[in-house]
Structure formats: C-alpha cells, structure tokens
Amino acid sequence: MLSQFFHPIRLLRRYRQSIAFLPSLLAIAYLLLGLLAVIPNIDNDTLPDFFGWLDFKDPGTARSLLSTLIAGMISLMVFSFSMVMTVLSQAGSSFSQKLVFGLVSKREHQRVLGHYLGTILFVLILLMVPFKGETPTLWRSLGVYLGVAMVVHCLGLFVYFIHSVSQSVQINAVTQGLHQSTKDSLEKVRSLMDSPRWRHLGAHPHIQNRHYLINAHQSGYIQQVDLEKLAKLAEEVGAVIHLNFTFGDYTVVEFPLFKVEMEDNDDAAAPDAAAPDAAPPGADKIDEEFRTAVLATLTYVQGESVEDLYINGLTQLMEIAIKGLSPGINEPGIARLCIHQLTELLARRLKLEPSNILVDDRGHTRVTWKIQRFDSLLYRLFTPILHYGKEDISINLALLKALKTLSNFAKHDDLDAIQGHADRVIAVLASLTQDSLDRQFIQERLNSGEHRLKLPITLPTEKD
C-alpha cells in the first residue's frame, strides 16, 4: 500500500494538480535569477559605461532599499490573500463552498502567487549575500534595481489579482465558468464516441462466467479510471473487467471495486460468497501484481472535479440554484439563471449516448462500467429545485419551460421521464393558484413555445 501511495507517477500527478505547482516553478526561476545576481564576480569594466550611473556609492543605501522592498512585498502578499479569502468566504456562503477551492486554484491566481513568492525570494537572496568590498559592484547594483522592477511588477499584479477575484465571484461569472467546464467535459464524452473501440450498450452486461473481486485499498472519491490501461490488463489475462461503481462515487477500504470475469466457458462455479478467500478456477493468471496494476488505474480526488466528470458540474449548478432559493439568500434570479444553464447542458446530454464498454482490436469486450441514465440525472437536478422553489411561481414556470425545451431533443424513454417531471410541476402550479389572475397568467404559458409534452390547456382544480 505504501508503494502505491508513494508511486512516482502518482506523486507527480498530484503535484501537477495542486495549488503549489505553478508557484513553485516560478519561485525556482526567481531563485536561479537571484543566484545569478550574487554568484558571478563580474568586474565593472566588463559592463557598458552606460550603466555606470546606476552604481550604488553607499552600501547602506542598497541594503536599506532591499529591506524596504521585502517588507513591502510581505505586507502586500498578506493583504492580498487575506482580502481574497474574505471575498471567497462570502462567495462560499452565497453560492457553494465547493467553488472556493476552484477559484483559488485558477492558473492565473497561481501565477500571481508565484511572482509574489519569487520576488520575495529574489530580494531575500540579495540581502543574505554580503557585498564584497565597501560598496556593491555594478553587477550587484543592477540586481538591486531588478528587484525594484520586480516589486513594481507585483504592484501591477496586485491590481489585476483584486480585479480578477472580484469578477470571479460574481454570479454570472461563476455559472458561466461552471457551464463552460461542464460543456468541455461533455465534449470529451462525445469525442470518445468517434472511436470504434468505445461503444454504448443499452443494458449493463450480466456476468455469466466465473469471476472474482478486487477490493479497494483506500477510501475516497474515484474520479477517473485509466480505461485504456485497464483494457490492456484484461486482454493480457483473457478476462473482462466490470467496474462495480459509478464515476464520482465515494468508496471505502475493502469495497469490491472490480469484478474480473474469465473469458473461458468452463463449468467451474464461482467461488462461494461465504468463503471470500477461496480462489476461482483459473485464478493462477491473476496474481498480486495484476491486482496492484488494476488498482493503480484509479484516480482518487478530494472533492469534485468538473473537468473529469460532467455530472459534477451539473450538480454544482443545481446546488447554487437551491442556495439562491434558501431563506438566507432569497434570490430566485440566481436559480433561474442556473436552470437556463442546466437546460442547455442537459440538451447536449440528450444528444449523446455515453460509452459504457471498451473493446479490444478484435471486438471482444474488455471493460464495462456504469453510466448515469438521463432519467436519474434529471431527477437529481430538478427535484431539489422544485422542492425548494415550490412556493415561487417564476421558478416553477422556469422549470416547465426547461422541460418543454428538453422534450424537443428527447427519445421515447427520456421523453417519458421529462413528461413525468412536467406533470409534477403542473401539480405544484395548480396548488399555487389562489385567484383567477394567477390562473390566467399561468395558463397563458402552459403550452406556449415548441415542445412535445402532453400538457393541459387549463390548470387542474382540486376536484380534478
């Protein structure tokens, strides 16, 4: 287990995905630049005479300037990120706490942090290495001026950073960012459909041959699986590997993650469930090395990654919607904006048939996995919004309009699911109509727009 945790490739992958990746690279670049400013002993005569006027005559002046620069940079850095965390804390309470880490971990913000740290490191190196002689050389003086230029550059980054963070916590920017990330994730799913090896099977295949289980070695959210590598492993031992979980699930130690089905059709029975240690016939092909290789294809994450799984983006939009409907926020406009984004994304999902099996070059199935059906996805997204917004006519009308739009892209089974949700919305609208003005307003919008749903001409009454 320790070898898996400290696997070099996994450590590198975690490092590349962490907040410290870009800042550490930029800090190393500044470190090398600082060493270049203090280590070479370059004589003044080798430098152009044009720079002569930049030479410091008093070593105390250079040190005082560097001390002032590093103190200012530390204060600037503390002030920047303390204010940012305050803004993000307010954004988390208004929208969703899941968004806070995503806003901090943006590449643009990481670059700003890297320049801050690098500038402090550069100035610190200049302070640590003493001058040779009574006054600094022209080369060291140029290094001091370079430090001044770096601090001025950080002042410009400070203005950009504050502007960027303030813009990123606006509701339009938040929902648009989630919308774009989810759309990109859906595009990845669509691109797999172009490959003949990635196929869609209507029903999850039933395991018929003998098989055995591979259990989880750690707990966490399984965000990704290297399916290509998993297929190669299955082909090497002549088996079909069935994923016993859905992407994004939280699994615990010893949970049966994989079912390895042997391809041969011997009449040997599967091992008794009451005796988990009994190995099935043919298990000699499956050793600890194979089990370790299979588990190594998993990618565990803390939280939800929209780039890897589009369902996470849809879920976060739904959570922002119900947060806007909460009594503490009470902004139905946020919920309506999220419903509009969800409508466009779900329409894209209806056009897809996500792959759930991966075959080898001979057409033999090697890996199968579960996918989220559209009816289940629709229930997960629209039911909470309907529950929290059932007292608001505008929210119910927005949901009805979204369902009517989706009906234009749905096939038969999906259309039945959409029709069921539309009937629930109609029932809620009927319970909200207390006078004739409400009924007239709603009835004018029941069948408006292009759709394929069976909607009543008038709202049902309690007698109906």
XYZ file of C-alpha atoms in Angstrom:
464
model
C 0.000 0.000 0.000
C 2.865 2.347 0.803
C 4.414 1.698 -2.603
C 1.136 2.668 -4.240
C 0.843 5.825 -2.182
C 4.406 6.914 -2.955
C 4.304 5.865 -6.598
C 6.374 8.457 -8.547
C 3.809 8.918 -11.302
C 1.010 9.399 -8.794
C 3.041 11.866 -6.793
C 3.853 13.816 -9.950
C 0.182 13.837 -10.941
C -0.851 15.109 -7.517
C 1.845 17.768 -7.700
C 0.731 18.971 -11.134
C -2.876 19.250 -9.931
C -2.015 21.031 -6.677
C -2.042 24.756 -5.989
C 1.715 24.669 -5.402
C 2.635 23.569 -8.944
C 2.961 26.891 -10.782
C 4.079 28.940 -7.738
C 6.915 26.509 -7.050
C 8.099 26.598 -10.672
C 8.095 30.390 -10.725
C 9.825 30.520 -7.345
C 12.584 28.246 -8.675
C 13.041 30.544 -11.688
C 13.375 33.570 -9.398
C 15.790 31.602 -7.207
C 18.060 30.884 -10.149
C 17.873 34.534 -11.185
C 18.834 35.572 -7.653
C 21.822 33.235 -7.637
C 22.858 34.662 -10.995
C 22.790 38.138 -9.449
C 25.054 37.309 -6.493
C 27.394 34.458 -7.507
C 29.222 35.759 -10.628
C 32.046 38.153 -9.806
C 31.728 40.445 -12.822
C 34.093 43.392 -12.984
C 32.679 46.837 -13.636
C 34.931 47.294 -16.655
C 33.252 44.402 -18.489
C 29.853 46.129 -18.364
C 28.837 49.005 -20.685
C 29.649 52.505 -19.464
C 26.005 53.409 -19.968
C 25.112 51.620 -16.707
C 27.761 53.410 -14.682
C 25.367 55.953 -13.222
C 23.305 53.127 -11.688
C 26.121 52.035 -9.400
C 25.422 52.499 -5.671
C 28.120 54.529 -3.912
C 26.950 53.646 -0.401
C 26.286 50.001 0.585
C 23.846 51.149 3.260
C 21.582 52.649 0.607
C 21.283 49.344 -1.251
C 20.592 47.369 1.916
C 18.002 49.861 3.161
C 16.256 49.740 -0.202
C 16.220 45.923 -0.248
C 14.913 45.790 3.334
C 12.122 48.173 2.425
C 11.250 46.151 -0.682
C 10.997 42.824 1.100
C 8.935 44.303 3.949
C 6.569 45.878 1.434
C 6.251 42.651 -0.540
C 5.391 40.635 2.546
C 2.760 43.193 3.560
C 1.361 43.245 0.006
C 1.144 39.466 -0.105
C -0.561 39.198 3.294
C -3.024 41.959 2.450
C -3.853 40.452 -0.953
C -4.660 36.974 0.226
C -6.387 37.974 3.453
C -8.767 40.110 1.423
C -9.176 37.342 -1.150
C -10.083 34.785 1.499
C -12.677 37.195 2.884
C -14.228 37.604 -0.553
C -14.179 33.854 -1.198
C -15.714 33.144 2.196
C -18.621 35.418 1.348
C -18.911 33.774 -2.076
C -18.983 30.331 -0.467
C -21.805 31.347 1.857
C -23.743 32.852 -1.051
C -23.196 30.160 -3.693
C -21.394 26.971 -2.681
C -18.347 26.109 -0.594
C -17.199 23.790 -3.402
C -16.411 26.826 -5.550
C -13.913 28.359 -3.133
C -11.080 25.933 -3.863
C -11.702 26.176 -7.599
C -11.404 29.961 -7.567
C -8.164 29.902 -5.574
C -6.645 27.157 -7.713
C -7.076 29.018 -11.014
C -3.896 29.076 -13.066
C -3.960 32.871 -13.268
C -4.111 33.191 -9.496
C -1.342 30.624 -9.079
C 0.906 32.690 -11.353
C 0.327 35.791 -9.242
C 1.208 33.844 -6.102
C 4.332 32.505 -7.817
C 5.522 36.008 -8.770
C 4.905 37.213 -5.215
C 6.906 34.366 -3.680
C 9.639 34.618 -6.315
C 10.128 38.344 -5.779
C 10.429 37.876 -2.028
C 12.905 35.055 -2.589
C 14.965 37.123 -5.036
C 15.221 40.121 -2.710
C 15.985 37.825 0.230
C 18.957 36.314 -1.623
C 20.335 39.777 -2.340
C 20.099 40.600 1.359
C 21.649 37.347 2.535
C 24.780 37.503 0.366
C 27.062 40.335 1.606
C 28.798 42.770 -0.706
C 32.466 42.238 -1.491
C 34.243 45.392 -0.565
C 32.951 48.638 0.835
C 30.443 49.302 -1.982
C 28.414 46.949 -4.185
C 29.691 46.252 -7.653
C 27.800 47.497 -10.659
C 26.546 43.939 -11.262
C 25.092 43.759 -7.735
C 23.646 47.247 -8.132
C 21.842 46.117 -11.289
C 20.458 43.189 -9.268
C 19.033 45.657 -6.724
C 17.370 47.647 -9.492
C 15.980 44.410 -10.915
C 14.446 43.724 -7.506
C 12.805 47.151 -7.641
C 11.392 46.325 -11.085
C 10.048 43.032 -9.741
C 8.244 44.797 -6.906
C 6.716 47.297 -9.346
C 5.592 44.335 -11.460
C 3.961 42.784 -8.392
C 2.083 46.035 -7.750
C 0.554 45.689 -11.206
C -0.261 42.049 -10.497
C -1.909 43.148 -7.246
C -4.360 45.344 -9.142
C -5.041 42.539 -11.630
C -5.453 39.975 -8.852
C -8.030 42.000 -6.935
C -9.951 42.728 -10.129
C -9.883 39.092 -11.213
C -11.057 37.742 -7.873
C -13.847 40.314 -7.572
C -15.037 39.416 -11.062
C -14.782 35.667 -10.495
C -17.209 35.686 -7.548
C -19.986 37.389 -9.483
C -22.863 35.022 -10.135
C -22.691 35.402 -13.918
C -19.001 34.544 -13.955
C -19.488 31.618 -11.564
C -22.294 29.986 -13.514
C -20.661 30.717 -16.865
C -17.423 29.141 -15.688
C -19.231 26.019 -14.490
C -21.235 25.939 -17.709
C -18.115 26.089 -19.875
C -16.231 23.485 -17.824
C -19.197 21.116 -17.932
C -19.609 21.650 -21.667
C -15.929 20.819 -22.198
C -16.361 17.671 -20.114
C -19.362 16.640 -22.224
C -17.291 17.246 -25.338
C -14.734 14.740 -24.059
C -17.521 12.184 -23.706
C -18.700 12.906 -27.238
C -15.198 12.600 -28.671
C -14.942 9.035 -27.348
C -17.968 8.099 -29.441
C -15.882 8.648 -32.571
C -13.647 5.690 -31.700
C -14.925 2.226 -32.705
C -13.481 0.724 -29.527
C -15.660 2.868 -27.256
C -19.252 1.662 -27.521
C -22.609 2.088 -25.869
C -24.568 -0.898 -24.596
C -28.162 -0.302 -23.595
C -28.171 -2.592 -20.554
C -25.263 -3.334 -18.269
C -23.931 -6.798 -19.220
C -24.736 -9.689 -16.926
C -21.783 -11.648 -15.594
C -22.162 -15.265 -16.648
C -18.718 -16.851 -16.286
C -16.663 -17.392 -13.165
C -15.271 -14.244 -11.644
C -13.635 -12.838 -8.561
C -13.447 -9.456 -6.875
C -10.729 -6.855 -6.447
C -11.327 -4.750 -3.355
C -10.407 -1.136 -2.717
C -7.145 -0.465 -0.895
C -8.100 3.068 0.194
C -11.107 5.305 0.718
C -12.014 8.352 -1.335
C -13.811 9.698 -4.376
C -12.938 7.815 -7.547
C -12.926 10.487 -10.202
C -11.179 8.758 -13.076
C -10.019 5.364 -14.277
C -7.427 4.683 -16.962
C -9.784 2.531 -19.014
C -7.321 2.013 -21.851
C -4.730 0.571 -19.489
C -7.418 -1.483 -17.764
C -8.445 -2.972 -21.112
C -4.847 -3.974 -21.849
C -4.576 -5.685 -18.477
C -7.815 -7.582 -19.121
C -6.635 -8.652 -22.572
C -3.351 -9.978 -21.168
C -5.108 -12.419 -18.843
C -8.107 -13.135 -21.094
C -10.768 -11.528 -18.937
C -13.459 -8.863 -18.826
C -13.209 -6.296 -16.033
C -16.507 -4.895 -14.775
C -16.443 -1.686 -12.745
C -18.655 -2.100 -9.697
C -19.043 1.636 -9.093
C -20.027 4.839 -10.852
C -17.503 7.583 -11.536
C -17.563 10.107 -8.723
C -18.657 7.582 -6.081
C -17.137 7.572 -2.631
C -15.775 4.141 -1.792
C -14.305 2.690 1.380
C -11.486 0.252 2.060
C -12.253 -3.352 1.058
C -15.222 -2.318 -1.072
C -15.426 -4.623 -4.152
C -14.483 -2.206 -6.913
C -13.859 -4.617 -9.800
C -15.346 -7.901 -10.939
C -12.887 -9.822 -13.103
C -14.768 -12.258 -15.337
C -12.724 -15.008 -17.008
C -13.461 -15.455 -20.709
C -13.456 -19.252 -20.869
C -16.732 -21.098 -20.604
C -15.757 -23.890 -18.232
C -18.484 -25.161 -15.967
C -16.467 -24.292 -12.914
C -18.503 -22.347 -10.470
C -17.620 -19.023 -8.994
C -16.168 -19.054 -5.503
C -18.570 -19.313 -2.630
C -19.556 -15.902 -1.305
C -19.267 -17.276 2.207
C -15.618 -18.121 1.581
C -14.046 -14.960 0.160
C -10.539 -16.395 0.405
C -11.303 -19.249 -1.987
C -9.747 -18.582 -5.388
C -11.801 -19.392 -8.502
C -10.504 -21.785 -11.133
C -8.113 -20.001 -13.453
C -7.095 -17.532 -10.757
C -3.476 -18.534 -11.315
C -3.462 -15.895 -14.081
C -4.478 -13.290 -11.539
C -1.750 -12.562 -9.034
C -0.981 -9.777 -6.624
C 0.889 -7.893 -9.341
C -2.212 -7.896 -11.549
C -4.390 -6.738 -8.657
C -1.953 -3.928 -7.886
C -1.836 -2.874 -11.545
C -5.640 -2.751 -11.718
C -5.898 -0.620 -8.583
C -3.182 1.684 -9.939
C -5.523 2.754 -12.769
C -7.760 4.548 -10.269
C -7.535 8.283 -9.628
C -8.736 9.406 -6.212
C -9.530 13.061 -5.591
C -10.708 15.175 -2.691
C -13.906 16.889 -3.756
C -15.472 17.135 -7.201
C -13.663 17.772 -10.468
C -15.868 19.215 -13.207
C -13.221 18.757 -15.900
C -13.165 14.987 -15.393
C -16.868 14.365 -14.761
C -19.631 16.482 -16.249
C -22.134 15.312 -13.644
C -20.228 17.280 -11.013
C -20.724 20.492 -12.981
C -24.452 19.861 -13.304
C -24.697 19.076 -9.599
C -22.891 22.264 -8.615
C -25.195 24.365 -10.766
C -28.154 22.713 -9.045
C -26.659 23.426 -5.613
C -26.132 27.090 -6.496
C -29.767 27.246 -7.585
C -31.133 25.871 -4.316
C -28.699 28.077 -2.365
C -30.226 31.093 -4.130
C -33.677 29.859 -3.064
C -32.670 29.499 0.591
C -34.210 31.984 3.079
C -30.769 33.416 3.841
C -30.092 34.368 0.211
C -33.607 34.546 -1.287
C -32.630 35.445 -4.853
C -34.807 33.488 -7.301
C -32.927 35.107 -10.173
C -29.867 33.015 -9.310
C -31.978 29.856 -9.504
C -33.489 30.851 -12.856
C -30.031 31.559 -14.273
C -28.852 28.100 -13.170
C -31.953 26.482 -14.661
C -31.151 28.094 -18.010
C -27.581 26.772 -17.871
C -28.807 23.305 -16.888
C -31.266 23.278 -19.772
C -28.552 23.871 -22.349
C -26.246 21.253 -20.824
C -28.966 18.623 -20.498
C -29.940 19.219 -24.127
C -26.351 18.372 -25.068
C -26.505 15.281 -22.872
C -29.659 14.103 -24.662
C -27.766 14.101 -27.953
C -25.151 11.718 -26.546
C -25.048 8.019 -25.860
C -22.093 7.840 -23.460
C -19.856 4.824 -23.896
C -20.042 2.144 -21.244
C -17.935 -0.646 -22.753
C -14.421 -0.740 -24.181
C -13.445 -3.477 -26.628
C -10.092 -4.658 -27.948
C -8.932 -4.676 -31.571
C -10.773 -7.959 -32.191
C -14.060 -6.588 -30.913
C -14.024 -8.513 -27.619
C -15.384 -6.641 -24.613
C -12.644 -5.870 -22.101
C -14.021 -3.242 -19.711
C -17.576 -2.322 -18.764
C -18.775 0.422 -16.447
C -21.980 2.043 -15.269
C -23.213 5.372 -16.569
C -25.757 7.788 -15.172
C -29.059 7.406 -17.019
C -30.771 10.587 -18.160
C -33.929 9.982 -16.102
C -31.821 9.571 -12.951
C -29.816 12.676 -13.809
C -32.958 14.710 -14.423
C -34.400 13.606 -11.091
C -31.221 14.531 -9.202
C -31.147 18.008 -10.720
C -34.750 19.165 -10.983
C -36.343 17.571 -7.905
C -34.339 19.627 -5.340
C -35.006 22.851 -7.257
C -38.729 22.041 -7.399
C -38.738 21.225 -3.680
C -37.048 24.447 -2.563
C -38.805 26.647 -5.129
C -42.302 25.177 -4.902
C -43.672 28.406 -3.404
C -42.335 30.554 -6.253
C -44.390 30.670 -9.461
C -41.488 32.036 -11.516
C -39.259 29.082 -10.562
C -41.960 26.559 -11.472
C -42.571 28.262 -14.790
C -38.812 28.266 -15.469
C -38.690 24.515 -14.751
C -41.675 23.903 -17.021
C -40.066 25.882 -19.819
C -36.835 23.923 -19.374
C -38.714 20.620 -19.586
C -40.537 21.746 -22.719
C -37.211 22.665 -24.320
C -35.647 19.326 -23.400
C -38.604 17.415 -24.833
C -37.573 18.537 -28.325
C -34.305 16.577 -28.032
C -35.502 13.521 -26.130
C -36.067 9.992 -27.376
C -39.012 7.872 -26.297
C -37.789 6.704 -22.874
C -36.291 10.057 -21.975
C -39.451 11.820 -23.125
C -41.486 9.768 -20.643
C -39.187 10.890 -17.818
C -39.500 14.532 -18.885
C -43.284 14.179 -19.087
C -43.375 12.841 -15.535
C -41.453 15.840 -14.209
C -43.689 18.210 -16.187
C -46.766 16.659 -14.558
C -45.259 17.285 -11.126
C -44.594 20.923 -11.980
C -48.157 21.337 -13.262
C -49.487 19.908 -9.991
C -47.385 22.360 -7.966
C -48.533 25.281 -10.123
C -52.127 24.247 -9.636
C -51.681 24.297 -5.855
C -50.228 27.820 -6.019
C -53.127 29.432 -7.909
C -55.286 31.203 -5.344
C -57.145 33.580 -7.616
C -58.174 33.997 -11.232
C -55.295 36.356 -12.065
C -52.724 33.717 -11.118
C -54.533 31.061 -13.153
C -54.787 33.299 -16.195
C -51.106 34.211 -16.010
C -50.014 30.568 -15.758
C -52.460 29.135 -18.294
C -51.231 31.538 -20.962
C -47.797 29.957 -20.578
C -48.710 26.291 -20.210
C -48.486 25.345 -23.880
C -46.504 28.270 -25.200
C -43.310 27.506 -27.103
C -42.282 24.465 -29.120
C -42.460 21.181 -27.197
C -43.572 17.536 -27.403
C -45.199 17.229 -23.994
C -48.834 16.477 -23.250
C -49.848 19.465 -21.180
C -53.366 20.519 -20.120
C -54.968 23.545 -21.690
C -56.097 24.792 -18.284
C -54.720 24.191 -14.827
C -56.387 21.305 -12.970
C -58.543 22.186 -9.980
C -58.751 20.407 -6.652
C -61.796 18.484 -7.881
C -59.790 17.164 -10.820
